[in-house]
GROMACS .gro file of C-alpha atoms in nm:
model
  265
    1MET     CA    1  -3.183  -0.284   0.599
    2SER     CA    2  -2.905  -0.085   0.364
    3LYS     CA    3  -3.115   0.210   0.362
    4GLY     CA    4  -2.886   0.509   0.338
    5HIS     CA    5  -2.619   0.316   0.136
    6TYR     CA    6  -2.752   0.370  -0.174
    7ILE     CA    7  -2.953   0.650  -0.393
    8GLN     CA    8  -3.211   0.552  -0.663
    9THR     CA    9  -3.395   0.753  -0.924
   10GLY     CA   10  -3.589   0.708  -1.271
   11GLU     CA   11  -3.768   0.417  -1.411
   12GLY     CA   12  -3.696   0.163  -1.702
   13ASP     CA   13  -3.387  -0.039  -1.727
   14VAL     CA   14  -3.195  -0.072  -1.401
   15VAL     CA   15  -2.848   0.085  -1.419
   16LEU     CA   16  -2.592  -0.038  -1.140
   17MET     CA   17  -2.339   0.194  -1.040
   18LEU     CA   18  -1.992   0.146  -0.817
   19HIS     CA   19  -1.782   0.402  -0.724
   20SER     CA   20  -1.367   0.422  -0.706
   21SER     CA   21  -1.228   0.395  -0.377
   22MET     CA   22  -1.216   0.670  -0.157
   23SER     CA   23  -1.518   0.795  -0.328
   24SER     CA   24  -1.912   0.730  -0.257
   25LYS     CA   25  -2.237   0.685  -0.429
   26SER     CA   26  -2.233   1.080  -0.437
   27GLN     CA   27  -1.997   1.037  -0.719
   28TRP     CA   28  -2.229   0.957  -0.978
   29LYS     CA   29  -2.501   1.238  -0.923
   30GLY     CA   30  -2.441   1.403  -1.255
   31LEU     CA   31  -2.433   1.084  -1.450
   32MET     CA   32  -2.746   0.980  -1.243
   33THR     CA   33  -2.918   1.300  -1.346
   34GLN     CA   34  -2.867   1.236  -1.740
   35LEU     CA   35  -3.009   0.844  -1.722
   36SER     CA   36  -3.281   0.922  -1.459
   37SER     CA   37  -3.503   1.023  -1.734
   38THR     CA   38  -3.490   0.683  -1.918
   39HIS     CA   39  -3.373   0.474  -1.659
   40HIS     CA   40  -3.389   0.327  -1.293
   41VAL     CA   41  -3.029   0.416  -1.176
   42ILE     CA   42  -2.911   0.294  -0.837
   43ALA     CA   43  -2.558   0.399  -0.704
   44ILE     CA   44  -2.457   0.188  -0.413
   45ASP     CA   45  -2.201   0.293  -0.113
   46LEU     CA   46  -1.901   0.032  -0.093
   47LEU     CA   47  -1.815  -0.095   0.212
   48GLY     CA   48  -1.635   0.145   0.412
   49TYR     CA   49  -1.746   0.442   0.229
   50GLY     CA   50  -2.016   0.702   0.271
   51ASN     CA   51  -2.308   0.554   0.478
   52ALA     CA   52  -2.189   0.164   0.409
   53PRO     CA   53  -2.055   0.011   0.725
   54PHE     CA   54  -1.673  -0.080   0.756
   55PRO     CA   55  -1.652  -0.458   0.679
   56SER     CA   56  -1.673  -0.689   0.960
   57GLN     CA   57  -1.489  -0.978   0.854
   58GLY     CA   58  -1.154  -0.841   0.889
   59GLU     CA   59  -0.912  -1.076   0.722
   60GLY     CA   60  -1.182  -1.243   0.557
   61TYR     CA   61  -1.238  -0.938   0.354
   62SER     CA   62  -1.242  -0.987  -0.036
   63LEU     CA   63  -1.468  -0.875  -0.323
   64LYS     CA   64  -1.686  -1.101  -0.230
   65SER     CA   65  -1.791  -0.920   0.041
   66GLU     CA   66  -1.879  -0.631  -0.142
   67LEU     CA   67  -2.105  -0.878  -0.383
   68ALA     CA   68  -2.292  -0.914  -0.069
   69GLN     CA   69  -2.366  -0.590   0.002
   70ILE     CA   70  -2.460  -0.528  -0.377
   71ASP     CA   71  -2.700  -0.819  -0.360
   72GLN     CA   72  -2.858  -0.730  -0.062
   73VAL     CA   73  -2.955  -0.407  -0.178
   74LEU     CA   74  -3.078  -0.529  -0.515
   75GLY     CA   75  -3.291  -0.769  -0.306
   76GLU     CA   76  -3.440  -0.474  -0.092
   77LEU     CA   77  -3.540  -0.279  -0.406
   78ASP     CA   78  -3.706  -0.570  -0.541
   79ILE     CA   79  -3.445  -0.644  -0.865
   80LEU     CA   80  -3.542  -0.979  -0.939
   81GLU     CA   81  -3.346  -1.248  -1.027
   82GLU     CA   82  -3.456  -1.269  -1.366
   83THR     CA   83  -3.417  -0.881  -1.401
   84THR     CA   84  -3.120  -0.769  -1.610
   85VAL     CA   85  -2.906  -0.467  -1.528
   86HIS     CA   86  -2.648  -0.221  -1.700
   87VAL     CA   87  -2.343  -0.245  -1.470
   88ILE     CA   88  -2.088   0.062  -1.464
   89GLY     CA   89  -1.776   0.067  -1.249
   90HIS     CA   90  -1.476   0.289  -1.171
   91SER     CA   91  -1.119   0.196  -1.040
   92PHE     CA   92  -1.207  -0.024  -0.746
   93GLY     CA   93  -1.555  -0.003  -0.842
   94GLY     CA   94  -1.459  -0.142  -1.178
   95ALA     CA   95  -1.283  -0.461  -1.047
   96THR     CA   96  -1.623  -0.490  -0.818
   97ALA     CA   97  -1.842  -0.498  -1.111
   98LEU     CA   98  -1.606  -0.746  -1.309
   99ARG     CA   99  -1.661  -0.984  -1.007
  100TRP     CA  100  -1.994  -0.891  -0.974
  101ALA     CA  101  -2.062  -1.006  -1.372
  102TYR     CA  102  -1.869  -1.322  -1.313
  103GLU     CA  103  -2.074  -1.414  -1.009
  104HIS     CA  104  -2.439  -1.303  -1.217
  105PRO     CA  105  -2.370  -1.311  -1.587
  106LEU     CA  106  -2.725  -1.360  -1.640
  107LYS     CA  107  -2.843  -1.051  -1.487
  108VAL     CA  108  -2.577  -0.835  -1.679
  109LYS     CA  109  -2.719  -0.680  -1.973
  110SER     CA  110  -2.401  -0.438  -2.015
  111LEU     CA  111  -2.092  -0.378  -1.869
  112HIS     CA  112  -1.904  -0.051  -1.854
  113LEU     CA  113  -1.600   0.014  -1.697
  114PHE     CA  114  -1.322   0.291  -1.653
  115GLU     CA  115  -1.000   0.152  -1.567
  116PRO     CA  116  -1.085  -0.132  -1.331
  117VAL     CA  117  -0.799  -0.177  -1.084
  118ALA     CA  118  -0.794  -0.580  -1.133
  119PHE     CA  119  -0.422  -0.595  -1.004
  120HIS     CA  120  -0.457  -0.973  -0.991
  121LEU     CA  121  -0.473  -0.973  -1.378
  122LEU     CA  122  -0.076  -0.827  -1.369
  123GLU     CA  123   0.170  -1.100  -1.406
  124ALA     CA  124   0.565  -1.060  -1.352
  125PRO     CA  125   0.765  -0.944  -1.545
  126CYS     CA  126   0.545  -0.625  -1.580
  127GLU     CA  127   0.631  -0.285  -1.510
  128GLY     CA  128   0.260  -0.203  -1.397
  129LEU     CA  129   0.278  -0.493  -1.133
  130SER     CA  130   0.620  -0.345  -1.028
  131GLN     CA  131   0.503  -0.016  -0.999
  132ILE     CA  132   0.174  -0.089  -0.815
  133LEU     CA  133   0.354  -0.312  -0.591
  134GLY     CA  134   0.635  -0.075  -0.467
  135MET     CA  135   0.327   0.211  -0.429
  136ILE     CA  136   0.150  -0.054  -0.195
  137ASP     CA  137   0.491  -0.150  -0.011
  138GLY     CA  138   0.522   0.192   0.072
  139LEU     CA  139   0.112   0.243   0.155
  140TYR     CA  140   0.206  -0.079   0.408
  141GLU     CA  141   0.463   0.074   0.577
  142ASP     CA  142   0.330   0.394   0.642
  143PHE     CA  143   0.036   0.192   0.775
  144LYS     CA  144   0.242   0.019   1.018
  145ASN     CA  145   0.410   0.324   1.149
  146GLY     CA  146   0.066   0.505   1.165
  147ASN     CA  147   0.135   0.784   0.924
  148LYS     CA  148  -0.212   0.797   0.778
  149VAL     CA  149  -0.143   1.154   0.625
  150ARG     CA  150   0.127   1.033   0.441
  151LEU     CA  151  -0.006   0.729   0.302
  152CYS     CA  152  -0.313   0.920   0.170
  153GLN     CA  153  -0.082   1.186   0.012
  154ALA     CA  154   0.108   0.881  -0.137
  155PHE     CA  155  -0.243   0.745  -0.263
  156ILE     CA  156  -0.405   1.040  -0.387
  157ASP     CA  157  -0.091   1.171  -0.575
  158TYR     CA  158  -0.080   0.812  -0.729
  159TRP     CA  159  -0.401   0.819  -0.903
  160SER     CA  160  -0.441   1.193  -0.949
  161GLY     CA  161  -0.068   1.361  -1.019
  162GLN     CA  162   0.195   1.492  -0.770
  163GLY     CA  163   0.042   1.747  -0.581
  164ALA     CA  164  -0.297   1.627  -0.576
  165PHE     CA  165  -0.360   1.579  -0.224
  166ASP     CA  166  -0.210   1.914  -0.114
  167SER     CA  167  -0.424   2.109  -0.349
  168PHE     CA  168  -0.758   1.958  -0.154
  169PRO     CA  169  -0.853   2.180   0.153
  170PRO     CA  170  -0.798   2.065   0.506
  171ASN     CA  171  -1.159   1.925   0.537
  172VAL     CA  172  -1.147   1.722   0.213
  173GLN     CA  173  -0.826   1.618   0.321
  174GLN     CA  174  -0.912   1.480   0.667
  175ALA     CA  175  -1.199   1.291   0.508
  176MET     CA  176  -0.954   1.114   0.301
  177ILE     CA  177  -0.727   1.024   0.589
  178ALA     CA  178  -1.029   0.857   0.764
  179GLN     CA  179  -1.079   0.627   0.474
  180VAL     CA  180  -0.736   0.472   0.437
  181ASP     CA  181  -0.774   0.163   0.675
  182LYS     CA  182  -1.049   0.089   0.385
  183VAL     CA  183  -0.784   0.124   0.115
  184ILE     CA  184  -0.544  -0.114   0.245
  185LEU     CA  185  -0.838  -0.390   0.237
  186ASP     CA  186  -0.940  -0.290  -0.114
  187PHE     CA  187  -0.550  -0.322  -0.205
  188GLU     CA  188  -0.534  -0.679  -0.043
  189ALA     CA  189  -0.853  -0.793  -0.157
  190LEU     CA  190  -0.753  -0.709  -0.559
  191LEU     CA  191  -0.399  -0.879  -0.538
  192LYS     CA  192  -0.573  -1.179  -0.402
  193GLU     CA  193  -0.844  -1.202  -0.609
  194PRO     CA  194  -0.845  -1.561  -0.756
  195LEU     CA  195  -1.007  -1.474  -1.079
  196SER     CA  196  -0.807  -1.494  -1.441
  197LEU     CA  197  -0.845  -1.319  -1.745
  198ASN     CA  198  -0.968  -1.645  -1.900
  199ASP     CA  199  -1.265  -1.636  -1.651
  200TYR     CA  200  -1.386  -1.299  -1.770
  201ALA     CA  201  -1.313  -1.395  -2.126
  202SER     CA  202  -1.656  -1.588  -2.091
  203PHE     CA  203  -1.867  -1.291  -2.061
  204SER     CA  204  -2.109  -1.274  -2.379
  205PHE     CA  205  -2.295  -0.935  -2.301
  206PRO     CA  206  -2.169  -0.587  -2.415
  207ILE     CA  207  -1.894  -0.432  -2.284
  208SER     CA  208  -1.738  -0.104  -2.297
  209LEU     CA  209  -1.420   0.023  -2.160
  210ILE     CA  210  -1.242   0.345  -2.109
  211MET     CA  211  -0.881   0.425  -2.057
  212GLY     CA  212  -0.728   0.756  -1.967
  213GLU     CA  213  -0.428   0.847  -2.186
  214ARG     CA  214  -0.254   0.991  -1.857
  215SER     CA  215  -0.288   0.714  -1.612
  216PRO     CA  216  -0.054   0.531  -1.429
  217ILE     CA  217   0.121   0.227  -1.616
  218SER     CA  218  -0.076  -0.020  -1.377
  219SER     CA  219  -0.435   0.088  -1.462
  220GLN     CA  220  -0.333   0.116  -1.828
  221THR     CA  221  -0.184  -0.228  -1.855
  222ILE     CA  222  -0.485  -0.379  -1.722
  223SER     CA  223  -0.721  -0.238  -1.943
  224HIS     CA  224  -0.507  -0.312  -2.257
  225LYS     CA  225  -0.506  -0.683  -2.147
  226LEU     CA  226  -0.902  -0.649  -2.092
  227LYS     CA  227  -0.932  -0.485  -2.439
  228ASP     CA  228  -0.729  -0.792  -2.602
  229THR     CA  229  -0.874  -1.043  -2.419
  230LEU     CA  230  -1.260  -0.959  -2.403
  231ARG     CA  231  -1.525  -1.015  -2.676
  232HIS     CA  232  -1.779  -0.826  -2.738
  233LEU     CA  233  -1.595  -0.502  -2.626
  234THR     CA  234  -1.590  -0.125  -2.720
  235PHE     CA  235  -1.261   0.064  -2.617
  236TYR     CA  236  -1.252   0.428  -2.560
  237GLN     CA  237  -0.899   0.639  -2.492
  238LEU     CA  238  -0.962   0.965  -2.353
  239ASP     CA  239  -0.726   1.247  -2.279
  240CYS     CA  240  -0.733   1.248  -1.889
  241GLY     CA  241  -0.642   1.043  -1.612
  242HIS     CA  242  -0.742   0.786  -1.389
  243MET     CA  243  -0.985   1.003  -1.237
  244GLY     CA  244  -1.158   1.099  -1.545
  245PRO     CA  245  -1.516   1.032  -1.413
  246ILE     CA  246  -1.480   1.309  -1.200
  247THR     CA  247  -1.228   1.523  -1.349
  248HIS     CA  248  -1.363   1.502  -1.711
  249SER     CA  249  -1.734   1.362  -1.618
  250ASP     CA  250  -1.877   1.538  -1.923
  251LEU     CA  251  -1.665   1.338  -2.164
  252VAL     CA  252  -1.707   0.987  -1.991
  253ASN     CA  253  -2.077   1.059  -1.886
  254GLU     CA  254  -2.156   1.116  -2.243
  255ILE     CA  255  -1.986   0.770  -2.377
  256TRP     CA  256  -2.129   0.599  -2.078
  257CYS     CA  257  -2.463   0.728  -2.175
  258ASN     CA  258  -2.476   0.661  -2.536
  259GLU     CA  259  -2.370   0.300  -2.425
  260VAL     CA  260  -2.643   0.230  -2.196
  261VAL     CA  261  -2.875   0.375  -2.436
  262LYS     CA  262  -2.753   0.182  -2.694
  263ASN     CA  263  -2.783  -0.141  -2.524
  264SER     CA  264  -3.130  -0.093  -2.373
  265ILE     CA  265  -3.276  -0.088  -2.737
   0.00000   0.00000   0.00000
């Protein structure tokens, strides 16, 4: 049973929420409160985060591993195969949402993304790909040398800005450091994901995509690729960074609430 790996509230159309790396289902508490008066909202801990177990597959881990747990939770909640759901995803959760939508296109009522880090969509020559590969090489080197503190600092500062890691209190830093093993697996899964832009181009349901103006070039490039490829897509650009759903939740949540309500009519 997956009890404890998710939280749910409200009644109505189902809204599934997938968080970013180094986060958990608690990321969505504010948005859940806003939507729960009209929707059945479900926030899931992705593998290795929150209360969800660390992936057991080792080298066999992929985004499909996340899909299996998502489907297990929906099954336990009696979300029937013919029930359509709204899916919201941020960063790693956004990339997972794309993969889940590809596997279950008839179950998606609408899809709402904030900078999905689908690195497999980047092709050389590309500044965004060079930037992210350089960052990942540094993370792998730190991981191999057992320097998890520097690895975590580099990861947090890349997505949240220079000095972000140092700004957190020691207990939060330690909680982040404890998650770096899963972060490495996340990157590996994202880079080896086999789907292409053409695969996602087949989506026929409504999609919204939000991009931060101050985000890294890697995630911005992915957002532009999706914007130029996906049909039925509404694009938003906000004055924030990659962690906008947390740092600027009022702006982001307003868009997501409006989009979900609009597509529930």
